[in-house]
Amino acid sequence: MITSAAPPPSNGTASDSVVAVAWDARPGLSGLDPERLEAWFLAAGRPAYRARQLADAIWRRHAHDVTQLRPLPGDLRALLDREFRIDTLASTEVRAADGGLTEKALHVLGDSNVVESVLMHYPARAGRRERHTVCISSQVGCAVGCPFCATGELGFGRDLTTSEILDQVRWAARHVAVDGRRLTNVVFMGEGEPLLNLDRVLEAVRALADPLRFGLGVRHVTVSTSGVVPAIRRLTALGPQFTLAISLHAARDPLRDVLVPLNRRWPVSEVVAAARDHARATGRRVSYEYTMIGGVNDTDADAIALAELLRGDLAHVNLIPMNPVAHTPWTASPMAAIEAFAGRVRAAGLSVTIRRNRGQDIGAACGQLAAEHAGEPPPEVVAIRRERLVADSAAALRGERRRAAAAELPVALGLAGRPVPAGDRSP
Ligand code: SAH
Ligand code: SF4
């Protein structure tokens, strides 16, 4: 049901700018699974095959407004439009970089919150087919608060609904389809901690993998986590769902406490033990993400600690030069340091890649564009944060472990933050 005026129509490609939209609390259609959709049609006195026609419009033709729901009859389209949003992204602004190989999309949601996704195009090369990967968000902002991450600076807004997660993928699929291309990979590496919104992320992955819906193999889906151990264990019990990536960034607790505050709740050893069990139980290699921060986590001692930690595991290490983020005193490690680090880790028998940063000029690091949209904090706040980070990371390098004040943990666990709007809790 529309609670106020209808939002501006989304055109599937770009709008002029990010604008506030009128509140729209109708649930999204893409988040309804086939059973619930069929039940709705039967309850409305319509035959079940209409549900399949609707699914075809949503998933094969990526419909984003009601006029695209043909061949459904007009009265049924009008009824659906009253009850549901065909697309939960009210409008989208796109910025391109890397000569068009990277596109950052800023999506305005039905309650005027804004989230980002990043579309990366990889041309065919050396016998590899071309790929089109979308990096999507699972929450507005993030409660974990990693200091090198622009999303961490935003703080936590709310969980995304299943439809809002899926509509980012449908937007990307529609965007690449204009050039006759197909989306090949989905990674949950945008805003938010996916394992703190696990039920909806799982529902979304099911829809992506379902041959009657998006139809993407689960091997083409990667979910990245900062290390929510109980959720990793829950995934292991469910069996292979998708490729799991762990954001490690440090192999030693004192430093990881600073870089990934969730480490104070679930330390490195517990995170890696859960990931190791996951790899063994599912037979799927776990990826470890390691953002390289100059002079902070790129020393020989860090490389040796990482090699020791993962030696013998079914694991892959991805080294990512840090994208600059305004409120930190840090920058990326020099390439020579990254290569030396990679060499040391490889010497322990682990597979290592160095990921080239995409779209730096449009701030395509995790959460950066949304952070720009939110506005930078005042200079005095930035100065205090920088000072604290310098002191904390220096103490960590000396091996001192700062215990979190009890009050900080609820923030890291996503239990604090801005309230979730009640109207937007549905699919
Ligand atoms: N919250 C999840 C997923 C989103 S972040 C997680 O942390 O895993 C996706 C990846 O981007 C993470 O590995 C994160 O550490 C990395 N990242 C965040 N800020 C970055 C920056 N400034 N430079 C490079 N990588 C960054
Ligand atoms: Fe959250 Fe991931 Fe950013 Fe950390 S790196 S603040 S977990 S989005």
Short mmCIF file of C-alpha atoms and ligand atoms in Angstrom, two decimals:
data_model
loop_
_atom_site.label_atom_id
_atom_site.label_comp_id
_atom_site.label_asym_id
_atom_site.label_seq_id
_atom_site.Cartn_x
_atom_site.Cartn_y
_atom_site.Cartn_z
CA MET A 1 0.00 0.00 0.00
CA ILE A 2 1.25 3.49 -0.78
CA THR A 3 1.31 5.56 2.38
CA SER A 4 1.95 8.82 0.55
CA ALA A 5 2.58 9.97 -3.01
CA ALA A 6 4.17 7.44 -5.37
CA PRO A 7 7.96 7.64 -5.76
CA PRO A 8 9.50 8.89 -8.99
CA PRO A 9 9.66 6.07 -11.55
CA SER A 10 12.99 4.26 -11.82
CA ASN A 11 14.16 4.15 -15.41
CA GLY A 12 16.57 1.27 -15.05
CA THR A 13 19.61 3.24 -16.07
CA ALA A 14 20.23 6.60 -14.47
CA SER A 15 18.44 9.52 -12.93
CA ASP A 16 19.76 13.06 -12.78
CA SER A 17 20.61 13.10 -9.12
CA VAL A 18 20.04 11.42 -5.79
CA VAL A 19 16.83 12.90 -4.40
CA ALA A 20 14.64 12.26 -1.40
CA VAL A 21 11.54 10.25 -2.32
CA ALA A 22 8.10 10.07 -0.77
CA TRP A 23 7.78 7.23 1.73
CA ASP A 24 6.70 3.99 0.06
CA ALA A 25 6.12 1.04 2.37
CA ARG A 26 4.69 -1.44 -0.14
CA PRO A 27 6.71 -4.68 -0.02
CA GLY A 28 8.88 -5.53 -3.01
CA LEU A 29 7.83 -8.28 -5.41
CA SER A 30 11.23 -9.85 -6.02
CA GLY A 31 11.55 -10.91 -2.36
CA LEU A 32 8.46 -13.14 -2.52
CA ASP A 33 9.37 -16.76 -3.12
CA PRO A 34 7.29 -18.77 -5.67
CA GLU A 35 5.13 -20.38 -2.96
CA ARG A 36 4.18 -17.05 -1.37
CA LEU A 37 3.57 -15.52 -4.80
CA GLU A 38 1.31 -18.38 -5.84
CA ALA A 39 -0.55 -18.21 -2.53
CA TRP A 40 -1.16 -14.49 -3.11
CA PHE A 41 -2.57 -15.15 -6.59
CA LEU A 42 -4.83 -17.94 -5.34
CA ALA A 43 -6.06 -15.74 -2.46
CA ALA A 44 -6.83 -13.02 -5.02
CA GLY A 45 -8.90 -15.58 -6.96
CA ARG A 46 -6.42 -15.73 -9.87
CA PRO A 47 -5.02 -18.87 -11.51
CA ALA A 48 -1.55 -20.08 -10.47
CA TYR A 49 -0.12 -19.70 -13.99
CA ARG A 50 -0.41 -15.92 -13.56
CA ALA A 51 2.21 -16.18 -10.79
CA ARG A 52 4.57 -17.86 -13.23
CA GLN A 53 3.95 -15.14 -15.82
CA LEU A 54 4.76 -12.53 -13.18
CA ALA A 55 7.95 -14.36 -12.17
CA ASP A 56 8.96 -14.43 -15.82
CA ALA A 57 8.52 -10.63 -16.08
CA ILE A 58 10.49 -10.03 -12.83
CA TRP A 59 13.34 -12.46 -13.41
CA ARG A 60 13.70 -12.90 -17.17
CA ARG A 61 12.72 -9.43 -18.31
CA HIS A 62 13.84 -7.58 -15.14
CA ALA A 63 10.61 -5.56 -15.10
CA HIS A 64 10.87 -2.41 -13.00
CA ASP A 65 7.48 -0.80 -13.46
CA VAL A 66 3.94 -1.97 -13.76
CA THR A 67 3.63 -1.35 -17.50
CA GLN A 68 6.21 -4.09 -18.02
CA LEU A 69 4.07 -6.76 -16.38
CA ARG A 70 2.42 -7.86 -19.60
CA PRO A 71 0.90 -10.31 -20.48
CA LEU A 72 -0.95 -9.94 -17.17
CA PRO A 73 -4.38 -8.33 -17.64
CA GLY A 74 -4.72 -4.62 -16.77
CA ASP A 75 -6.88 -5.09 -13.64
CA LEU A 76 -4.36 -7.58 -12.20
CA ARG A 77 -1.48 -5.21 -12.95
CA ALA A 78 -3.33 -2.42 -11.16
CA LEU A 79 -3.98 -4.69 -8.15
CA LEU A 80 -0.31 -5.72 -7.99
CA ASP A 81 0.74 -2.08 -8.23
CA ARG A 82 -1.47 -1.17 -5.27
CA GLU A 83 -0.05 -3.92 -3.09
CA PHE A 84 3.59 -4.21 -4.12
CA ARG A 85 6.55 -2.33 -5.49
CA ILE A 86 7.75 -3.83 -8.78
CA ASP A 87 11.13 -2.32 -7.95
CA THR A 88 12.22 -1.20 -4.45
CA LEU A 89 14.91 1.10 -5.91
CA ALA A 90 13.07 4.39 -6.35
CA SER A 91 15.86 5.90 -8.45
CA THR A 92 19.47 5.22 -9.34
CA GLU A 93 22.38 7.48 -10.19
CA VAL A 94 25.34 5.99 -12.08
CA ARG A 95 28.94 7.16 -12.28
CA ALA A 96 31.47 5.50 -14.57
CA ALA A 97 35.24 5.15 -14.18
CA ASP A 98 38.13 3.14 -15.66
CA GLY A 99 36.93 4.01 -19.18
CA GLY A 100 33.50 2.53 -18.42
CA LEU A 101 34.85 -0.72 -16.94
CA THR A 102 33.59 0.26 -13.47
CA GLU A 103 30.19 1.77 -12.77
CA LYS A 104 29.07 2.89 -9.37
CA ALA A 105 25.33 2.98 -8.77
CA LEU A 106 23.74 4.96 -5.96
CA HIS A 107 20.24 3.66 -5.26
CA VAL A 108 17.55 5.63 -3.42
CA LEU A 109 15.23 3.35 -1.43
CA GLY A 110 11.55 3.78 -0.62
CA ASP A 111 12.33 5.57 2.67
CA SER A 112 14.97 7.86 1.08
CA ASN A 113 17.86 5.88 2.49
CA VAL A 114 20.67 5.48 -0.05
CA VAL A 115 22.84 2.42 -0.76
CA GLU A 116 25.49 1.70 -3.33
CA SER A 117 26.38 -1.09 -5.68
CA VAL A 118 29.36 -1.34 -8.04
CA LEU A 119 29.28 -3.00 -11.45
CA MET A 120 32.64 -4.22 -12.75
CA HIS A 121 33.17 -5.33 -16.35
CA TYR A 122 36.05 -7.69 -17.15
CA PRO A 123 36.68 -8.10 -20.89
CA ALA A 124 37.52 -11.58 -22.21
CA ARG A 125 41.24 -12.39 -22.06
CA ALA A 126 43.65 -15.32 -22.27
CA GLY A 127 40.93 -17.91 -22.84
CA ARG A 128 38.72 -16.51 -20.05
CA ARG A 129 35.24 -15.42 -20.96
CA GLU A 130 34.14 -11.85 -20.26
CA ARG A 131 32.63 -11.31 -16.82
CA HIS A 132 30.22 -8.75 -15.39
CA THR A 133 30.28 -8.69 -11.60
CA VAL A 134 27.99 -6.68 -9.36
CA CYS A 135 29.05 -5.84 -5.81
CA ILE A 136 25.90 -5.28 -3.74
CA SER A 137 24.94 -3.97 -0.30
CA SER A 138 23.13 -5.94 2.40
CA GLN A 139 22.56 -3.10 4.90
CA VAL A 140 22.39 0.69 4.90
CA GLY A 141 25.76 1.58 6.44
CA CYS A 142 27.43 -0.88 8.80
CA ALA A 143 27.69 -1.30 12.57
CA VAL A 144 31.07 -3.02 12.62
CA GLY A 145 32.99 0.24 12.21
CA CYS A 146 36.28 -0.87 10.60
CA PRO A 147 38.26 2.39 10.64
CA PHE A 148 39.75 2.04 7.11
CA CYS A 149 36.28 1.60 5.58
CA ALA A 150 34.06 4.47 4.50
CA THR A 151 30.91 2.46 5.30
CA GLY A 152 32.19 1.92 8.84
CA GLU A 153 32.34 5.70 9.19
CA LEU A 154 28.67 6.00 8.14
CA GLY A 155 27.47 3.90 11.06
CA PHE A 156 24.50 1.56 10.91
CA GLY A 157 21.26 2.60 9.21
CA ARG A 158 19.11 -0.50 8.83
CA ASP A 159 18.99 -3.97 7.31
CA LEU A 160 17.97 -4.15 3.66
CA THR A 161 14.92 -6.23 2.82
CA THR A 162 15.27 -9.28 0.55
CA SER A 163 13.74 -7.29 -2.34
CA GLU A 164 16.13 -4.38 -1.84
CA ILE A 165 19.07 -6.80 -2.01
CA LEU A 166 17.70 -8.56 -5.10
CA ASP A 167 16.65 -5.38 -6.88
CA GLN A 168 20.28 -4.22 -6.93
CA VAL A 169 21.09 -7.41 -8.87
CA ARG A 170 18.08 -6.96 -11.16
CA TRP A 171 19.16 -3.36 -11.79
CA ALA A 172 22.66 -4.53 -12.79
CA ALA A 173 21.27 -7.33 -14.98
CA ARG A 174 19.02 -4.82 -16.77
CA HIS A 175 21.90 -2.37 -17.13
CA VAL A 176 24.21 -4.92 -18.81
CA ALA A 177 21.37 -6.38 -20.89
CA VAL A 178 21.14 -3.04 -22.76
CA ASP A 179 24.42 -4.08 -24.45
CA GLY A 180 23.21 -7.67 -24.91
CA ARG A 181 25.33 -8.93 -21.96
CA ARG A 182 24.55 -11.15 -18.99
CA LEU A 183 25.52 -10.61 -15.39
CA THR A 184 27.92 -13.41 -14.42
CA ASN A 185 28.84 -12.85 -10.74
CA VAL A 186 27.34 -11.36 -7.60
CA VAL A 187 29.48 -10.41 -4.59
CA PHE A 188 28.15 -9.17 -1.25
CA MET A 189 30.96 -6.67 -0.69
CA GLY A 190 29.11 -3.38 -0.75
CA GLU A 191 27.70 -1.66 2.31
CA GLY A 192 26.93 -3.68 5.40
CA GLU A 193 27.84 -6.91 7.15
CA PRO A 194 25.85 -9.61 5.30
CA LEU A 195 26.10 -12.11 8.16
CA LEU A 196 24.33 -9.66 10.48
CA ASN A 197 21.37 -9.76 8.02
CA LEU A 198 21.74 -13.45 7.32
CA ASP A 199 18.12 -14.57 6.89
CA ARG A 200 17.49 -12.06 4.15
CA VAL A 201 20.87 -12.66 2.51
CA LEU A 202 20.08 -16.39 2.42
CA GLU A 203 16.64 -15.72 0.91
CA ALA A 204 18.27 -13.51 -1.71
CA VAL A 205 20.92 -16.13 -2.55
CA ARG A 206 18.18 -18.75 -2.92
CA ALA A 207 16.40 -16.51 -5.43
CA LEU A 208 19.66 -15.89 -7.31
CA ALA A 209 20.40 -19.62 -7.53
CA ASP A 210 16.84 -20.74 -8.37
CA PRO A 211 16.68 -21.75 -12.08
CA LEU A 212 13.07 -20.47 -12.17
CA ARG A 213 14.13 -17.07 -10.82
CA PHE A 214 17.56 -15.45 -11.44
CA GLY A 215 19.24 -18.75 -12.33
CA LEU A 216 22.86 -17.96 -11.38
CA GLY A 217 25.00 -20.87 -10.10
CA VAL A 218 25.87 -20.49 -6.39
CA ARG A 219 29.51 -20.79 -7.40
CA HIS A 220 29.10 -17.36 -8.94
CA VAL A 221 27.99 -15.79 -5.66
CA THR A 222 30.45 -14.65 -2.97
CA VAL A 223 29.52 -13.37 0.48
CA SER A 224 32.15 -11.49 2.47
CA THR A 225 32.11 -11.25 6.26
CA SER A 226 34.17 -9.52 8.89
CA GLY A 227 33.86 -12.68 11.02
CA VAL A 228 30.47 -13.26 12.67
CA VAL A 229 31.40 -16.69 13.98
CA PRO A 230 27.94 -18.07 14.97
CA ALA A 231 26.61 -17.11 11.53
CA ILE A 232 29.55 -18.84 9.78
CA ARG A 233 28.78 -21.97 11.81
CA ARG A 234 25.11 -21.72 10.87
CA LEU A 235 26.10 -21.56 7.20
CA THR A 236 28.33 -24.61 7.60
CA ALA A 237 25.39 -26.57 9.01
CA LEU A 238 23.30 -25.59 5.96
CA GLY A 239 25.90 -26.97 3.51
CA PRO A 240 27.45 -25.18 0.51
CA GLN A 241 25.54 -21.99 -0.21
CA PHE A 242 28.07 -19.67 -1.89
CA THR A 243 31.77 -18.81 -1.77
CA LEU A 244 32.64 -17.47 1.66
CA ALA A 245 35.15 -14.64 1.95
CA ILE A 246 36.58 -13.63 5.32
CA SER A 247 37.83 -10.07 5.79
CA LEU A 248 40.91 -10.78 7.87
CA HIS A 249 43.23 -7.74 7.45
CA ALA A 250 45.45 -8.85 10.35
CA ALA A 251 46.52 -12.23 11.68
CA ARG A 252 47.28 -10.97 15.19
CA ASP A 253 44.59 -10.03 17.68
CA PRO A 254 45.95 -6.68 18.92
CA LEU A 255 46.02 -5.24 15.40
CA ARG A 256 42.79 -6.92 14.27
CA ASP A 257 41.02 -5.47 17.34
CA VAL A 258 41.78 -2.04 15.85
CA LEU A 259 41.16 -2.81 12.16
CA VAL A 260 38.03 -5.00 12.59
CA PRO A 261 36.40 -4.11 15.95
CA LEU A 262 34.28 -7.30 15.82
CA ASN A 263 37.55 -9.10 16.63
CA ARG A 264 37.07 -8.10 20.28
CA ARG A 265 34.00 -10.35 20.29
CA TRP A 266 35.26 -13.16 18.00
CA PRO A 267 39.08 -13.21 17.86
CA VAL A 268 41.20 -14.33 14.90
CA SER A 269 41.60 -17.92 16.15
CA GLU A 270 37.81 -18.42 16.40
CA VAL A 271 37.14 -16.83 13.02
CA VAL A 272 39.76 -18.95 11.26
CA ALA A 273 38.62 -22.13 13.07
CA ALA A 274 35.03 -21.52 11.88
CA ALA A 275 36.22 -20.79 8.32
CA ARG A 276 38.43 -23.89 8.33
CA ASP A 277 35.53 -26.09 9.47
CA HIS A 278 33.39 -24.50 6.76
CA ALA A 279 35.97 -25.30 4.06
CA ARG A 280 36.32 -28.89 5.28
CA ALA A 281 32.57 -29.50 5.57
CA THR A 282 31.66 -27.95 2.21
CA GLY A 283 34.83 -28.83 0.25
CA ARG A 284 34.85 -25.18 -0.90
CA ARG A 285 37.93 -23.01 -0.59
CA VAL A 286 37.55 -19.98 1.68
CA SER A 287 38.90 -16.63 0.48
CA TYR A 288 40.65 -14.32 2.93
CA GLU A 289 40.55 -10.61 2.12
CA TYR A 290 43.51 -8.61 3.40
CA THR A 291 43.48 -4.84 2.82
CA MET A 292 47.09 -3.64 2.65
CA ILE A 293 47.62 -0.50 4.77
CA GLY A 294 51.08 1.08 4.51
CA GLY A 295 53.17 0.65 7.67
CA VAL A 296 50.22 -0.82 9.60
CA ASN A 297 49.56 -4.44 8.59
CA ASP A 298 52.10 -5.00 5.79
CA THR A 299 55.28 -5.81 7.75
CA ASP A 300 57.29 -9.03 7.49
CA ALA A 301 56.02 -10.03 10.92
CA ASP A 302 52.42 -9.71 9.67
CA ALA A 303 53.15 -11.83 6.59
CA ILE A 304 54.78 -14.52 8.74
CA ALA A 305 51.86 -14.48 11.19
CA LEU A 306 49.38 -14.81 8.30
CA ALA A 307 51.33 -17.67 6.72
CA GLU A 308 51.45 -19.49 10.07
CA LEU A 309 47.76 -18.92 10.70
CA LEU A 310 46.57 -20.38 7.37
CA ARG A 311 49.33 -22.92 6.60
CA GLY A 312 47.81 -26.15 5.23
CA ASP A 313 44.27 -24.71 4.89
CA LEU A 314 41.97 -24.89 1.88
CA ALA A 315 42.33 -21.14 1.53
CA HIS A 316 43.05 -18.35 -0.89
CA VAL A 317 44.45 -14.96 0.12
CA ASN A 318 43.41 -11.80 -1.71
CA LEU A 319 45.60 -8.75 -1.05
CA ILE A 320 43.80 -5.44 -1.70
CA PRO A 321 45.71 -2.13 -1.73
CA MET A 322 43.75 0.15 0.61
CA ASN A 323 41.56 2.66 -1.17
CA PRO A 324 42.12 6.10 0.35
CA VAL A 325 39.41 7.13 2.84
CA ALA A 326 39.38 10.73 4.03
CA HIS A 327 38.94 10.24 7.77
CA THR A 328 41.94 7.90 8.19
CA PRO A 329 45.64 8.76 8.46
CA TRP A 330 46.44 5.71 6.29
CA THR A 331 47.20 4.95 2.65
CA ALA A 332 47.82 1.81 0.58
CA SER A 333 51.07 -0.09 1.04
CA PRO A 334 53.54 0.50 -1.81
CA MET A 335 53.28 -2.18 -4.52
CA ALA A 336 56.79 -3.45 -3.71
CA ALA A 337 55.71 -4.10 -0.10
CA ILE A 338 52.55 -5.87 -1.30
CA GLU A 339 54.58 -8.09 -3.62
CA ALA A 340 57.10 -8.94 -0.88
CA PHE A 341 54.20 -9.75 1.47
CA ALA A 342 52.58 -11.96 -1.20
CA GLY A 343 55.90 -13.78 -1.71
CA ARG A 344 56.19 -14.63 1.98
CA VAL A 345 52.63 -15.95 2.18
CA ARG A 346 53.07 -17.95 -1.04
CA ALA A 347 56.22 -19.52 0.39
CA ALA A 348 53.96 -21.15 3.01
CA GLY A 349 52.13 -22.94 0.16
CA LEU A 350 49.08 -20.65 0.08
CA SER A 351 47.57 -19.27 -3.11
CA VAL A 352 47.71 -15.47 -3.17
CA THR A 353 46.44 -12.84 -5.59
CA ILE A 354 46.84 -9.07 -5.57
CA ARG A 355 43.60 -7.35 -6.48
CA ARG A 356 43.81 -4.24 -8.58
CA ASN A 357 41.62 -1.47 -7.23
CA ARG A 358 38.73 -0.48 -9.42
CA GLY A 359 37.14 2.93 -9.78
CA GLN A 360 39.25 4.91 -7.34
CA ASP A 361 38.34 8.17 -9.05
CA ILE A 362 34.65 7.59 -8.32
CA GLY A 363 35.28 6.32 -4.80
CA ALA A 364 34.33 2.75 -5.63
CA ALA A 365 35.84 1.37 -2.45
CA CYS A 366 33.32 -0.10 -0.07
CA GLY A 367 30.80 2.59 0.85
CA GLN A 368 32.78 5.54 -0.38
CA LEU A 369 30.24 7.18 -2.65
CA ALA A 370 27.46 6.79 -0.11
CA ALA A 371 29.81 8.37 2.43
CA GLU A 372 30.35 11.31 0.10
CA HIS A 373 26.60 11.65 -0.23
CA ALA A 374 26.23 11.61 3.56
CA GLY A 375 28.83 14.39 3.81
CA GLU A 376 32.21 14.34 5.50
CA PRO A 377 32.30 14.73 9.30
CA PRO A 378 33.58 18.11 10.58
CA PRO A 379 37.40 18.58 10.45
CA GLU A 380 37.76 18.50 14.26
CA VAL A 381 36.02 15.08 14.39
CA VAL A 382 38.26 13.78 11.58
CA ALA A 383 41.35 15.06 13.45
CA ILE A 384 40.34 13.27 16.67
CA ARG A 385 39.64 10.03 14.81
CA ARG A 386 42.98 10.18 13.04
CA GLU A 387 44.85 10.77 16.27
CA ARG A 388 43.07 7.87 17.95
CA LEU A 389 43.82 5.56 15.01
CA VAL A 390 47.50 6.48 15.03
CA ALA A 391 47.70 5.81 18.81
CA ASP A 392 45.65 2.57 18.61
CA SER A 393 47.56 1.09 15.69
CA ALA A 394 50.94 2.06 17.25
CA ALA A 395 49.91 0.31 20.49
CA ALA A 396 48.77 -2.70 18.47
CA LEU A 397 52.10 -2.86 16.67
CA ARG A 398 53.80 -2.96 20.07
CA GLY A 399 51.59 -5.98 20.78
CA GLU A 400 49.37 -4.25 23.34
CA ARG A 401 45.80 -5.42 23.29
CA ARG A 402 43.19 -2.84 24.16
CA ARG A 403 40.10 -4.43 25.71
CA ALA A 404 36.86 -3.03 24.37
CA ALA A 405 34.78 -1.10 26.81
CA ALA A 406 31.63 -3.16 27.39
CA ALA A 407 29.57 -0.32 25.95
CA GLU A 408 31.34 -0.58 22.58
CA LEU A 409 30.33 -4.17 21.87
CA PRO A 410 26.62 -3.61 21.21
CA VAL A 411 27.68 -1.18 18.48
CA ALA A 412 29.98 -3.75 16.91
CA LEU A 413 27.20 -6.34 16.98
CA GLY A 414 24.71 -4.13 15.21
CA LEU A 415 22.52 -3.86 18.27
CA ALA A 416 22.80 -0.11 18.33
CA GLY A 417 22.20 2.46 15.63
CA ARG A 418 19.43 4.28 13.95
CA PRO A 419 16.00 2.63 14.28
CA VAL A 420 14.72 0.41 11.48
CA PRO A 421 11.64 1.93 9.86
CA ALA A 422 8.73 -0.41 10.65
CA GLY A 423 7.16 -0.03 7.19
CA ASP A 424 10.17 -1.43 5.41
CA ARG A 425 10.64 -4.74 7.21
CA SER A 426 8.85 -6.73 4.54
CA PRO A 427 10.30 -8.42 1.40
N1 SAH B 1 31.19 -6.15 5.68
C1 SAH B 1 31.70 -7.19 4.88
C2 SAH B 1 31.43 -6.99 3.39
C3 SAH B 1 31.56 -5.62 2.84
S1 SAH B 1 33.17 -4.90 2.87
C4 SAH B 1 33.18 -7.39 5.12
O1 SAH B 1 33.80 -6.55 5.75
O2 SAH B 1 33.68 -8.41 4.70
C5 SAH B 1 33.93 -5.66 1.46
C6 SAH B 1 35.44 -5.64 1.48
O3 SAH B 1 35.97 -4.33 1.21
C7 SAH B 1 35.99 -6.07 2.81
O4 SAH B 1 37.00 -7.05 2.66
C8 SAH B 1 36.55 -4.77 3.33
O5 SAH B 1 37.50 -4.99 4.30
C9 SAH B 1 37.05 -4.10 2.09
N2 SAH B 1 37.32 -2.66 2.25
C10 SAH B 1 36.63 -1.77 3.00
N3 SAH B 1 37.19 -0.54 2.94
C11 SAH B 1 38.25 -0.64 2.12
C12 SAH B 1 39.25 0.29 1.68
N4 SAH B 1 39.24 1.54 2.05
N5 SAH B 1 40.20 -0.17 0.83
C13 SAH B 1 40.21 -1.49 0.44
N6 SAH B 1 39.32 -2.41 0.84
C14 SAH B 1 38.34 -1.99 1.68
FE1 SF4 B 2 31.40 -3.03 7.80
FE2 SF4 B 2 32.81 -4.52 6.10
FE3 SF4 B 2 33.18 -1.87 6.19
FE4 SF4 B 2 34.00 -3.38 8.23
S1 SF4 B 2 34.77 -3.44 6.11
S2 SF4 B 2 32.85 -1.46 8.40
S3 SF4 B 2 32.43 -4.95 8.28
S4 SF4 B 2 31.32 -2.91 5.56
#
